[in-house]
Amino acid sequence: MTELLDEFGVGTAAERAESWRYSQSALRALSQVAFEREQTSAVLSDALSTRIRAFKEPRVVFVNGILSREFSAFDESNIHVSDSIEISAQVRLHLVFVGVAADKPQRWQRDISVRADADTSIVEHQFGEGGPDVLGAVTSHCIVKSGAVLDWTTIVDVTDSHSLVRRQTADVAGTLRTTHALAGGRLQRFDIGCDLNHANARYKGRGVLMPSSRQHIDVQLDVQHRARDTSSDVLWRGIADGRGRGILRGAITVAQGADGADAQLQTKNLLLSPHAEIDAQPVLEIYADEVKASHGATVGQLDERHLFYLRSRGIPVAEARDLLIAGFVREALDRDDGRFDAWLSDHAKGTPAP
């Protein structure tokens, strides 16, 4: 476990251990897998091929971490792909990471660099098919210039044999908007770091984590207000079923001199099984004056009164539960363009009631 902790952790040994405190057992189990670092090509099923081609252009597609020229379609004048991905112009891009079965457990890694000088939209998809274990690691660093807007959506729908370690950092002078829909996987770890380092910089973060079965999803959010009149608005929802475990640590720091900051953090969570667990840890540190800040976290179960109301209108109990779960999740996925419809259809369901 020490090798993986040193690789994926940040800071001193003590800081790495503390950051992974709730996920050390999952990381220890993963460290027992003999991953092959040499990447091999894989053949995609017809279902995966059809799904990939349905994404609009431009798109950059990786299969087990290897760039697929066959399925990618992008302008190389403003999107450069080598060991890392560099995006330097105003684009609306699909980043697609596909994991498929190989002969042996494999691991892969990709780096992404984005400089947003104007309005830029990126939708990142992570999905695949089952087989031997796969461990993927993606690191992205974003620079959002003053007056620019970067909108980044991440949709994860991996199988139980896949693990994903994702680190996203951003230096923001303009506006950053992120939306994360996380489900599936043996272990998912998502670190989100946002530095609001210019006056009037803005961050709006939305997210949902939905572990079920024995899945483990750990989200670590760190927002730093470093300049005057910055704002952050963070809202997450969590739903755990089966023996799934979710962790959400949301930390907001208002540094000295960042007067006029407005920082809001809220997370609400549902447990659908007596064996499920969600650890919600809001952290707020303020070192400046004239600051508006709040945080809150709740963990509960479906409201039986709401279930009774729907059942009294003739809705079967299973359908009523699914409607309540979907409504709870959609509160954090505040879009009406349909990009989350398929993900919600697959995951916003509870275990059938006895």
mmCIF file of C-alpha atoms in Angstrom:
data_model
loop_
_atom_site.group_PDB
_atom_site.id
_atom_site.type_symbol
_atom_site.label_atom_id
_atom_site.label_comp_id
_atom_site.label_asym_id
_atom_site.label_seq_id
_atom_site.Cartn_x
_atom_site.Cartn_y
_atom_site.Cartn_z
ATOM 1 C CA MET A 1 0.000 0.000 0.000
ATOM 2 C CA THR A 2 2.899 2.355 0.737
ATOM 3 C CA GLU A 3 3.904 2.553 -2.928
ATOM 4 C CA LEU A 4 0.408 3.531 -4.092
ATOM 5 C CA LEU A 5 -0.013 5.961 -1.208
ATOM 6 C CA ASP A 6 3.266 7.640 -2.097
ATOM 7 C CA GLU A 7 2.241 7.806 -5.747
ATOM 8 C CA PHE A 8 -1.301 9.100 -5.341
ATOM 9 C CA GLY A 9 -0.980 11.025 -2.090
ATOM 10 C CA VAL A 10 -0.029 14.692 -1.809
ATOM 11 C CA GLY A 11 2.097 16.395 0.842
ATOM 12 C CA THR A 12 4.084 14.885 3.682
ATOM 13 C CA ALA A 13 3.749 11.260 4.769
ATOM 14 C CA ALA A 14 1.455 12.329 7.602
ATOM 15 C CA GLU A 15 -0.683 14.443 5.244
ATOM 16 C CA ARG A 16 -0.964 11.589 2.755
ATOM 17 C CA ALA A 17 -2.010 9.168 5.465
ATOM 18 C CA GLU A 18 -4.623 11.581 6.819
ATOM 19 C CA SER A 19 -6.038 12.344 3.366
ATOM 20 C CA TRP A 20 -6.491 8.621 2.642
ATOM 21 C CA ARG A 21 -7.591 7.718 6.165
ATOM 22 C CA TYR A 22 -11.069 6.534 5.149
ATOM 23 C CA SER A 23 -9.805 4.721 2.043
ATOM 24 C CA GLN A 24 -6.711 2.918 3.283
ATOM 25 C CA SER A 25 -8.441 -0.482 3.339
ATOM 26 C CA ALA A 26 -9.570 -0.058 -0.272
ATOM 27 C CA LEU A 27 -6.098 1.079 -1.301
ATOM 28 C CA ARG A 28 -4.483 -1.806 0.579
ATOM 29 C CA ALA A 29 -6.651 -4.323 -1.304
ATOM 30 C CA LEU A 30 -5.751 -2.666 -4.593
ATOM 31 C CA SER A 31 -2.043 -2.859 -3.770
ATOM 32 C CA GLN A 32 -2.295 -6.660 -3.752
ATOM 33 C CA VAL A 33 -3.110 -6.721 -7.488
ATOM 34 C CA ALA A 34 -0.156 -7.339 -9.826
ATOM 35 C CA PHE A 35 -0.808 -4.641 -12.421
ATOM 36 C CA GLU A 36 0.988 -4.659 -15.757
ATOM 37 C CA ARG A 37 2.396 -1.225 -16.568
ATOM 38 C CA GLU A 38 3.024 -2.053 -20.209
ATOM 39 C CA GLN A 39 -0.151 -1.083 -22.032
ATOM 40 C CA THR A 40 -1.575 -3.381 -24.659
ATOM 41 C CA SER A 41 -4.179 -2.687 -27.307
ATOM 42 C CA ALA A 42 -7.668 -4.116 -26.906
ATOM 43 C CA VAL A 43 -10.556 -4.965 -29.197
ATOM 44 C CA LEU A 44 -13.774 -3.072 -28.518
ATOM 45 C CA SER A 45 -17.131 -4.744 -28.563
ATOM 46 C CA ASP A 46 -19.809 -3.558 -30.987
ATOM 47 C CA ALA A 47 -21.722 -2.037 -28.071
ATOM 48 C CA LEU A 48 -18.738 0.036 -26.935
ATOM 49 C CA SER A 49 -17.894 1.083 -30.486
ATOM 50 C CA THR A 50 -21.439 2.306 -31.053
ATOM 51 C CA ARG A 51 -21.462 4.177 -27.764
ATOM 52 C CA ILE A 52 -18.197 5.960 -28.537
ATOM 53 C CA ARG A 53 -19.207 7.025 -32.038
ATOM 54 C CA ALA A 54 -22.391 8.562 -30.608
ATOM 55 C CA PHE A 55 -20.336 11.317 -28.938
ATOM 56 C CA LYS A 56 -20.243 14.504 -30.947
ATOM 57 C CA GLU A 57 -17.035 15.854 -32.411
ATOM 58 C CA PRO A 58 -14.515 16.950 -31.423
ATOM 59 C CA ARG A 59 -13.679 13.949 -29.251
ATOM 60 C CA VAL A 60 -10.471 12.413 -27.973
ATOM 61 C CA VAL A 61 -10.763 8.706 -27.150
ATOM 62 C CA PHE A 62 -8.436 6.546 -25.069
ATOM 63 C CA VAL A 63 -8.783 2.778 -24.753
ATOM 64 C CA ASN A 64 -6.973 1.417 -21.686
ATOM 65 C CA GLY A 65 -5.013 4.655 -21.679
ATOM 66 C CA ILE A 66 -3.901 4.412 -25.331
ATOM 67 C CA LEU A 67 -5.027 7.076 -27.808
ATOM 68 C CA SER A 68 -7.434 5.586 -30.352
ATOM 69 C CA ARG A 69 -7.018 7.343 -33.688
ATOM 70 C CA GLU A 70 -9.814 5.182 -35.071
ATOM 71 C CA PHE A 71 -12.448 6.595 -32.722
ATOM 72 C CA SER A 72 -11.046 10.073 -32.072
ATOM 73 C CA ALA A 73 -12.011 13.076 -34.155
ATOM 74 C CA PHE A 74 -10.397 16.419 -33.333
ATOM 75 C CA ASP A 75 -8.483 19.355 -34.773
ATOM 76 C CA GLU A 76 -4.799 18.909 -33.966
ATOM 77 C CA SER A 77 -4.140 22.621 -34.383
ATOM 78 C CA ASN A 78 -5.664 23.401 -30.969
ATOM 79 C CA ILE A 79 -5.757 19.977 -29.277
ATOM 80 C CA HIS A 80 -2.346 18.342 -28.908
ATOM 81 C CA VAL A 81 -2.123 14.741 -27.685
ATOM 82 C CA SER A 82 1.150 13.050 -26.719
ATOM 83 C CA ASP A 83 2.019 11.828 -23.222
ATOM 84 C CA SER A 84 -0.381 14.547 -22.081
ATOM 85 C CA ILE A 85 -3.354 16.362 -23.602
ATOM 86 C CA GLU A 86 -2.970 20.099 -24.150
ATOM 87 C CA ILE A 87 -5.991 22.216 -25.022
ATOM 88 C CA SER A 88 -5.282 25.858 -25.792
ATOM 89 C CA ALA A 89 -8.266 27.231 -27.719
ATOM 90 C CA GLN A 90 -11.974 27.746 -27.251
ATOM 91 C CA VAL A 91 -13.538 24.309 -27.758
ATOM 92 C CA ARG A 92 -16.439 22.053 -26.853
ATOM 93 C CA LEU A 93 -14.668 18.743 -26.361
ATOM 94 C CA HIS A 94 -15.562 15.195 -25.334
ATOM 95 C CA LEU A 95 -12.780 13.346 -23.502
ATOM 96 C CA VAL A 96 -13.569 9.625 -23.536
ATOM 97 C CA PHE A 97 -11.676 7.074 -21.433
ATOM 98 C CA VAL A 98 -12.713 3.478 -22.109
ATOM 99 C CA GLY A 99 -11.601 0.466 -20.091
ATOM 100 C CA VAL A 100 -11.902 -2.988 -21.676
ATOM 101 C CA ALA A 101 -10.935 -6.473 -20.591
ATOM 102 C CA ALA A 102 -7.320 -7.533 -21.114
ATOM 103 C CA ASP A 103 -5.468 -10.784 -20.397
ATOM 104 C CA LYS A 104 -3.899 -9.402 -17.214
ATOM 105 C CA PRO A 105 -4.633 -6.568 -14.780
ATOM 106 C CA GLN A 106 -3.421 -3.311 -16.302
ATOM 107 C CA ARG A 107 -2.867 0.252 -15.213
ATOM 108 C CA TRP A 108 -2.585 3.441 -17.216
ATOM 109 C CA GLN A 109 -2.097 7.165 -16.677
ATOM 110 C CA ARG A 110 -2.902 10.368 -18.565
ATOM 111 C CA ASP A 111 -2.261 14.064 -17.940
ATOM 112 C CA ILE A 112 -4.446 16.908 -19.188
ATOM 113 C CA SER A 113 -3.532 20.584 -19.447
ATOM 114 C CA VAL A 114 -6.194 23.189 -20.245
ATOM 115 C CA ARG A 115 -5.792 26.931 -20.682
ATOM 116 C CA ALA A 116 -9.161 28.674 -21.004
ATOM 117 C CA ASP A 117 -8.827 32.164 -22.471
ATOM 118 C CA ALA A 118 -12.482 32.157 -23.581
ATOM 119 C CA ASP A 119 -15.584 30.082 -22.885
ATOM 120 C CA THR A 120 -14.606 26.399 -22.994
ATOM 121 C CA SER A 121 -16.702 23.266 -22.383
ATOM 122 C CA ILE A 122 -15.279 19.819 -21.671
ATOM 123 C CA VAL A 123 -17.281 16.662 -20.981
ATOM 124 C CA GLU A 124 -15.188 13.784 -19.633
ATOM 125 C CA HIS A 125 -16.604 10.246 -19.816
ATOM 126 C CA GLN A 126 -15.177 7.226 -17.994
ATOM 127 C CA PHE A 127 -16.770 3.841 -18.749
ATOM 128 C CA GLY A 128 -15.974 0.332 -19.963
ATOM 129 C CA GLU A 129 -16.586 -3.393 -19.716
ATOM 130 C CA GLY A 130 -15.710 -5.925 -17.050
ATOM 131 C CA GLY A 131 -12.714 -8.243 -16.873
ATOM 132 C CA PRO A 132 -9.401 -8.332 -14.998
ATOM 133 C CA ASP A 133 -8.659 -5.333 -12.793
ATOM 134 C CA VAL A 134 -7.832 -2.013 -14.422
ATOM 135 C CA LEU A 135 -6.350 0.963 -12.557
ATOM 136 C CA GLY A 136 -6.554 4.307 -14.324
ATOM 137 C CA ALA A 137 -5.035 7.596 -13.172
ATOM 138 C CA VAL A 138 -5.909 10.952 -14.732
ATOM 139 C CA THR A 139 -4.433 14.287 -13.658
ATOM 140 C CA SER A 140 -5.685 17.573 -15.047
ATOM 141 C CA HIS A 141 -4.530 21.127 -14.441
ATOM 142 C CA CYS A 142 -6.616 24.055 -15.637
ATOM 143 C CA ILE A 143 -5.869 27.750 -15.962
ATOM 144 C CA VAL A 144 -8.963 29.942 -16.290
ATOM 145 C CA LYS A 145 -8.085 33.466 -17.343
ATOM 146 C CA SER A 146 -9.978 36.568 -16.268
ATOM 147 C CA GLY A 147 -13.224 36.923 -18.205
ATOM 148 C CA ALA A 148 -13.181 33.276 -19.335
ATOM 149 C CA VAL A 149 -15.531 30.456 -18.325
ATOM 150 C CA LEU A 150 -14.456 26.820 -18.139
ATOM 151 C CA ASP A 151 -17.297 24.318 -17.813
ATOM 152 C CA TRP A 152 -16.086 20.789 -16.980
ATOM 153 C CA THR A 153 -18.436 17.826 -16.595
ATOM 154 C CA THR A 154 -17.220 14.389 -15.475
ATOM 155 C CA ILE A 155 -19.447 11.314 -15.871
ATOM 156 C CA VAL A 156 -18.068 8.058 -14.443
ATOM 157 C CA ASP A 157 -19.804 4.732 -15.061
ATOM 158 C CA VAL A 158 -17.127 2.066 -14.667
ATOM 159 C CA THR A 159 -17.456 -1.615 -13.803
ATOM 160 C CA ASP A 160 -16.634 -3.160 -10.430
ATOM 161 C CA SER A 161 -13.262 -4.387 -11.735
ATOM 162 C CA HIS A 162 -12.114 -0.854 -12.534
ATOM 163 C CA SER A 163 -10.456 1.632 -10.193
ATOM 164 C CA LEU A 164 -9.917 5.281 -10.992
ATOM 165 C CA VAL A 165 -7.727 7.874 -9.287
ATOM 166 C CA ARG A 166 -8.532 11.357 -10.548
ATOM 167 C CA ARG A 167 -6.855 14.618 -9.539
ATOM 168 C CA GLN A 168 -8.127 17.931 -10.895
ATOM 169 C CA THR A 169 -6.536 21.277 -10.004
ATOM 170 C CA ALA A 170 -7.417 24.749 -11.251
ATOM 171 C CA ASP A 171 -6.002 28.253 -11.020
ATOM 172 C CA VAL A 172 -9.005 30.508 -11.514
ATOM 173 C CA ALA A 173 -9.107 34.184 -12.390
ATOM 174 C CA GLY A 174 -12.412 33.904 -14.289
ATOM 175 C CA THR A 175 -15.193 31.373 -13.702
ATOM 176 C CA LEU A 176 -14.908 27.621 -13.228
ATOM 177 C CA ARG A 177 -17.961 25.366 -13.214
ATOM 178 C CA THR A 178 -17.625 21.649 -12.493
ATOM 179 C CA THR A 179 -20.226 18.890 -12.347
ATOM 180 C CA HIS A 180 -19.324 15.334 -11.297
ATOM 181 C CA ALA A 181 -21.517 12.246 -11.588
ATOM 182 C CA LEU A 182 -19.616 9.339 -10.013
ATOM 183 C CA ALA A 183 -20.779 5.727 -9.900
ATOM 184 C CA GLY A 184 -19.306 2.238 -10.140
ATOM 185 C CA GLY A 185 -15.793 0.986 -9.691
ATOM 186 C CA ARG A 186 -13.864 -0.966 -7.112
ATOM 187 C CA LEU A 187 -12.244 2.258 -5.883
ATOM 188 C CA GLN A 188 -12.810 5.800 -7.055
ATOM 189 C CA ARG A 189 -10.740 8.607 -5.637
ATOM 190 C CA PHE A 190 -11.392 12.148 -6.858
ATOM 191 C CA ASP A 191 -9.306 15.094 -5.629
ATOM 192 C CA ILE A 192 -10.596 18.525 -6.679
ATOM 193 C CA GLY A 193 -8.467 21.575 -5.938
ATOM 194 C CA CYS A 194 -9.569 25.096 -6.881
ATOM 195 C CA ASP A 195 -7.501 28.241 -6.248
ATOM 196 C CA LEU A 196 -9.467 31.478 -6.601
ATOM 197 C CA ASN A 197 -6.427 33.680 -6.995
ATOM 198 C CA HIS A 198 -7.818 36.790 -8.692
ATOM 199 C CA ALA A 199 -10.384 39.368 -7.574
ATOM 200 C CA ASN A 200 -13.949 38.372 -8.532
ATOM 201 C CA ALA A 201 -12.964 34.795 -9.453
ATOM 202 C CA ARG A 202 -15.885 32.354 -9.270
ATOM 203 C CA TYR A 203 -16.281 28.633 -8.649
ATOM 204 C CA LYS A 204 -19.523 26.659 -8.875
ATOM 205 C CA GLY A 205 -19.234 22.971 -8.004
ATOM 206 C CA ARG A 206 -21.957 20.348 -8.287
ATOM 207 C CA GLY A 207 -21.621 16.609 -7.777
ATOM 208 C CA VAL A 208 -23.199 13.259 -6.999
ATOM 209 C CA LEU A 209 -21.511 10.116 -5.696
ATOM 210 C CA MET A 210 -23.437 6.830 -5.733
ATOM 211 C CA PRO A 211 -21.573 3.774 -4.398
ATOM 212 C CA SER A 212 -23.449 0.491 -4.211
ATOM 213 C CA SER A 213 -22.563 -3.195 -3.788
ATOM 214 C CA ARG A 214 -19.009 -3.009 -2.347
ATOM 215 C CA GLN A 215 -17.977 0.073 -4.297
ATOM 216 C CA HIS A 216 -15.874 2.766 -2.643
ATOM 217 C CA ILE A 217 -15.945 6.434 -3.740
ATOM 218 C CA ASP A 218 -13.790 9.040 -1.993
ATOM 219 C CA VAL A 219 -14.065 12.738 -2.959
ATOM 220 C CA GLN A 220 -11.676 15.322 -1.516
ATOM 221 C CA LEU A 221 -12.555 18.929 -2.307
ATOM 222 C CA ASP A 222 -10.265 21.868 -1.497
ATOM 223 C CA VAL A 223 -11.294 25.437 -2.389
ATOM 224 C CA GLN A 224 -8.881 28.269 -1.617
ATOM 225 C CA HIS A 225 -10.088 31.895 -1.607
ATOM 226 C CA ARG A 226 -6.894 33.907 -2.100
ATOM 227 C CA ALA A 227 -8.164 37.248 -3.446
ATOM 228 C CA ARG A 228 -10.835 39.817 -2.705
ATOM 229 C CA ASP A 229 -14.491 39.395 -3.637
ATOM 230 C CA THR A 230 -14.210 35.771 -4.742
ATOM 231 C CA SER A 231 -17.094 33.309 -4.481
ATOM 232 C CA SER A 232 -17.601 29.560 -4.278
ATOM 233 C CA ASP A 233 -20.900 27.672 -4.355
ATOM 234 C CA VAL A 234 -20.549 23.930 -3.734
ATOM 235 C CA LEU A 235 -23.436 21.452 -3.564
ATOM 236 C CA TRP A 236 -23.070 17.655 -3.503
ATOM 237 C CA ARG A 237 -25.442 14.730 -3.063
ATOM 238 C CA GLY A 238 -24.501 11.204 -1.980
ATOM 239 C CA ILE A 239 -26.458 7.947 -2.088
ATOM 240 C CA ALA A 240 -25.021 4.674 -0.796
ATOM 241 C CA ASP A 241 -26.623 1.248 -1.196
ATOM 242 C CA GLY A 242 -25.610 -2.332 -0.444
ATOM 243 C CA ARG A 243 -22.226 -2.220 1.275
ATOM 244 C CA GLY A 244 -21.140 0.830 -0.660
ATOM 245 C CA ARG A 245 -19.100 3.510 1.059
ATOM 246 C CA GLY A 246 -18.827 7.169 0.144
ATOM 247 C CA ILE A 247 -16.564 9.872 1.532
ATOM 248 C CA LEU A 248 -16.897 13.574 0.864
ATOM 249 C CA ARG A 249 -14.487 15.956 2.511
ATOM 250 C CA GLY A 250 -15.224 19.508 1.479
ATOM 251 C CA ALA A 251 -12.693 22.074 2.679
ATOM 252 C CA ILE A 252 -12.992 25.807 2.051
ATOM 253 C CA THR A 253 -10.255 28.199 3.168
ATOM 254 C CA VAL A 254 -10.546 31.988 3.067
ATOM 255 C CA ALA A 255 -6.999 33.307 3.257
ATOM 256 C CA GLN A 256 -5.876 36.492 4.930
ATOM 257 C CA GLY A 257 -6.610 39.434 2.649
ATOM 258 C CA ALA A 258 -9.457 37.684 0.814
ATOM 259 C CA ASP A 259 -12.054 40.095 2.185
ATOM 260 C CA GLY A 260 -15.477 40.066 0.618
ATOM 261 C CA ALA A 261 -15.356 36.312 -0.069
ATOM 262 C CA ASP A 262 -18.651 34.409 -0.337
ATOM 263 C CA ALA A 263 -18.246 30.673 0.351
ATOM 264 C CA GLN A 264 -21.097 28.155 0.473
ATOM 265 C CA LEU A 265 -20.793 24.383 0.926
ATOM 266 C CA GLN A 266 -23.648 21.926 1.330
ATOM 267 C CA THR A 267 -23.857 18.159 1.122
ATOM 268 C CA LYS A 268 -26.874 15.918 1.728
ATOM 269 C CA ASN A 269 -26.686 12.134 1.740
ATOM 270 C CA LEU A 270 -29.002 9.135 1.739
ATOM 271 C CA LEU A 271 -28.338 5.620 3.024
ATOM 272 C CA LEU A 272 -30.488 2.993 1.290
ATOM 273 C CA SER A 273 -29.072 0.003 3.168
ATOM 274 C CA PRO A 274 -28.228 -0.697 6.820
ATOM 275 C CA HIS A 275 -24.758 -1.763 5.646
ATOM 276 C CA ALA A 276 -24.012 1.357 3.556
ATOM 277 C CA GLU A 277 -21.880 4.212 4.857
ATOM 278 C CA ILE A 278 -21.242 7.846 3.955
ATOM 279 C CA ASP A 279 -18.723 10.044 5.747
ATOM 280 C CA ALA A 280 -19.399 13.752 5.202
ATOM 281 C CA GLN A 281 -16.748 16.159 6.462
ATOM 282 C CA PRO A 282 -17.306 19.862 5.789
ATOM 283 C CA VAL A 283 -14.357 22.049 6.808
ATOM 284 C CA LEU A 284 -14.370 25.857 6.854
ATOM 285 C CA GLU A 285 -11.330 27.992 7.750
ATOM 286 C CA ILE A 286 -11.558 31.800 7.679
ATOM 287 C CA TYR A 287 -8.612 34.179 8.110
ATOM 288 C CA ALA A 288 -10.172 37.337 6.635
ATOM 289 C CA ASP A 289 -12.767 39.932 7.597
ATOM 290 C CA GLU A 290 -16.075 40.827 5.941
ATOM 291 C CA VAL A 291 -16.679 37.273 4.790
ATOM 292 C CA LYS A 292 -19.940 35.490 4.081
ATOM 293 C CA ALA A 293 -19.585 31.733 4.587
ATOM 294 C CA SER A 294 -21.667 28.688 5.518
ATOM 295 C CA HIS A 295 -21.454 24.914 5.392
ATOM 296 C CA GLY A 296 -23.709 22.007 6.232
ATOM 297 C CA ALA A 297 -23.896 18.238 5.967
ATOM 298 C CA THR A 298 -26.697 15.738 6.578
ATOM 299 C CA VAL A 299 -26.994 11.953 6.354
ATOM 300 C CA GLY A 300 -30.391 10.262 6.470
ATOM 301 C CA GLN A 301 -32.803 7.863 4.813
ATOM 302 C CA LEU A 302 -35.712 8.197 2.404
ATOM 303 C CA ASP A 303 -38.645 10.015 3.975
ATOM 304 C CA GLU A 304 -41.396 7.473 4.625
ATOM 305 C CA ARG A 305 -43.990 10.251 4.425
ATOM 306 C CA HIS A 306 -42.983 11.010 0.867
ATOM 307 C CA LEU A 307 -43.121 7.315 0.010
ATOM 308 C CA PHE A 308 -46.581 7.052 1.548
ATOM 309 C CA TYR A 309 -47.783 10.069 -0.441
ATOM 310 C CA LEU A 310 -46.637 8.585 -3.750
ATOM 311 C CA ARG A 311 -48.037 5.144 -2.919
ATOM 312 C CA SER A 312 -51.378 6.694 -1.977
ATOM 313 C CA ARG A 313 -51.506 8.052 -5.550
ATOM 314 C CA GLY A 314 -51.210 4.547 -6.945
ATOM 315 C CA ILE A 315 -47.463 4.475 -7.614
ATOM 316 C CA PRO A 316 -45.835 1.100 -6.791
ATOM 317 C CA VAL A 317 -43.330 1.209 -3.948
ATOM 318 C CA ALA A 318 -40.273 0.412 -6.120
ATOM 319 C CA GLU A 319 -41.164 3.127 -8.613
ATOM 320 C CA ALA A 320 -41.882 5.579 -5.793
ATOM 321 C CA ARG A 321 -38.437 4.942 -4.289
ATOM 322 C CA ASP A 322 -36.763 5.428 -7.657
ATOM 323 C CA LEU A 323 -38.612 8.716 -8.223
ATOM 324 C CA LEU A 324 -37.514 10.055 -4.840
ATOM 325 C CA ILE A 325 -33.916 8.994 -5.405
ATOM 326 C CA ALA A 326 -33.805 10.537 -8.887
ATOM 327 C CA GLY A 327 -35.303 13.784 -7.601
ATOM 328 C CA PHE A 328 -32.784 13.917 -4.771
ATOM 329 C CA VAL A 329 -29.898 13.433 -7.215
ATOM 330 C CA ARG A 330 -31.138 15.883 -9.843
ATOM 331 C CA GLU A 331 -30.955 18.708 -7.337
ATOM 332 C CA ALA A 332 -27.182 18.592 -7.775
ATOM 333 C CA LEU A 333 -27.246 18.009 -11.545
ATOM 334 C CA ASP A 334 -28.822 21.329 -12.470
ATOM 335 C CA ARG A 335 -28.809 20.901 -16.245
ATOM 336 C CA ASP A 336 -31.609 20.394 -18.716
ATOM 337 C CA ASP A 337 -29.582 19.272 -21.751
ATOM 338 C CA GLY A 338 -30.085 15.542 -21.135
ATOM 339 C CA ARG A 339 -26.410 14.686 -20.628
ATOM 340 C CA PHE A 340 -27.146 12.887 -17.330
ATOM 341 C CA ASP A 341 -30.308 11.053 -18.401
ATOM 342 C CA ALA A 342 -28.666 7.729 -19.223
ATOM 343 C CA TRP A 343 -26.474 7.847 -16.103
ATOM 344 C CA LEU A 344 -29.480 8.554 -13.891
ATOM 345 C CA SER A 345 -31.493 5.784 -15.538
ATOM 346 C CA ASP A 346 -28.736 3.281 -14.727
ATOM 347 C CA HIS A 347 -27.870 4.393 -11.192
ATOM 348 C CA ALA A 348 -30.633 6.438 -9.535
ATOM 349 C CA LYS A 349 -32.407 3.370 -8.228
ATOM 350 C CA GLY A 350 -32.603 1.782 -4.845
ATOM 351 C CA THR A 351 -32.539 -1.851 -3.791
ATOM 352 C CA PRO A 352 -36.088 -3.208 -4.100
ATOM 353 C CA ALA A 353 -37.987 -2.889 -0.869
ATOM 354 C CA PRO A 354 -38.755 -6.140 0.966
#
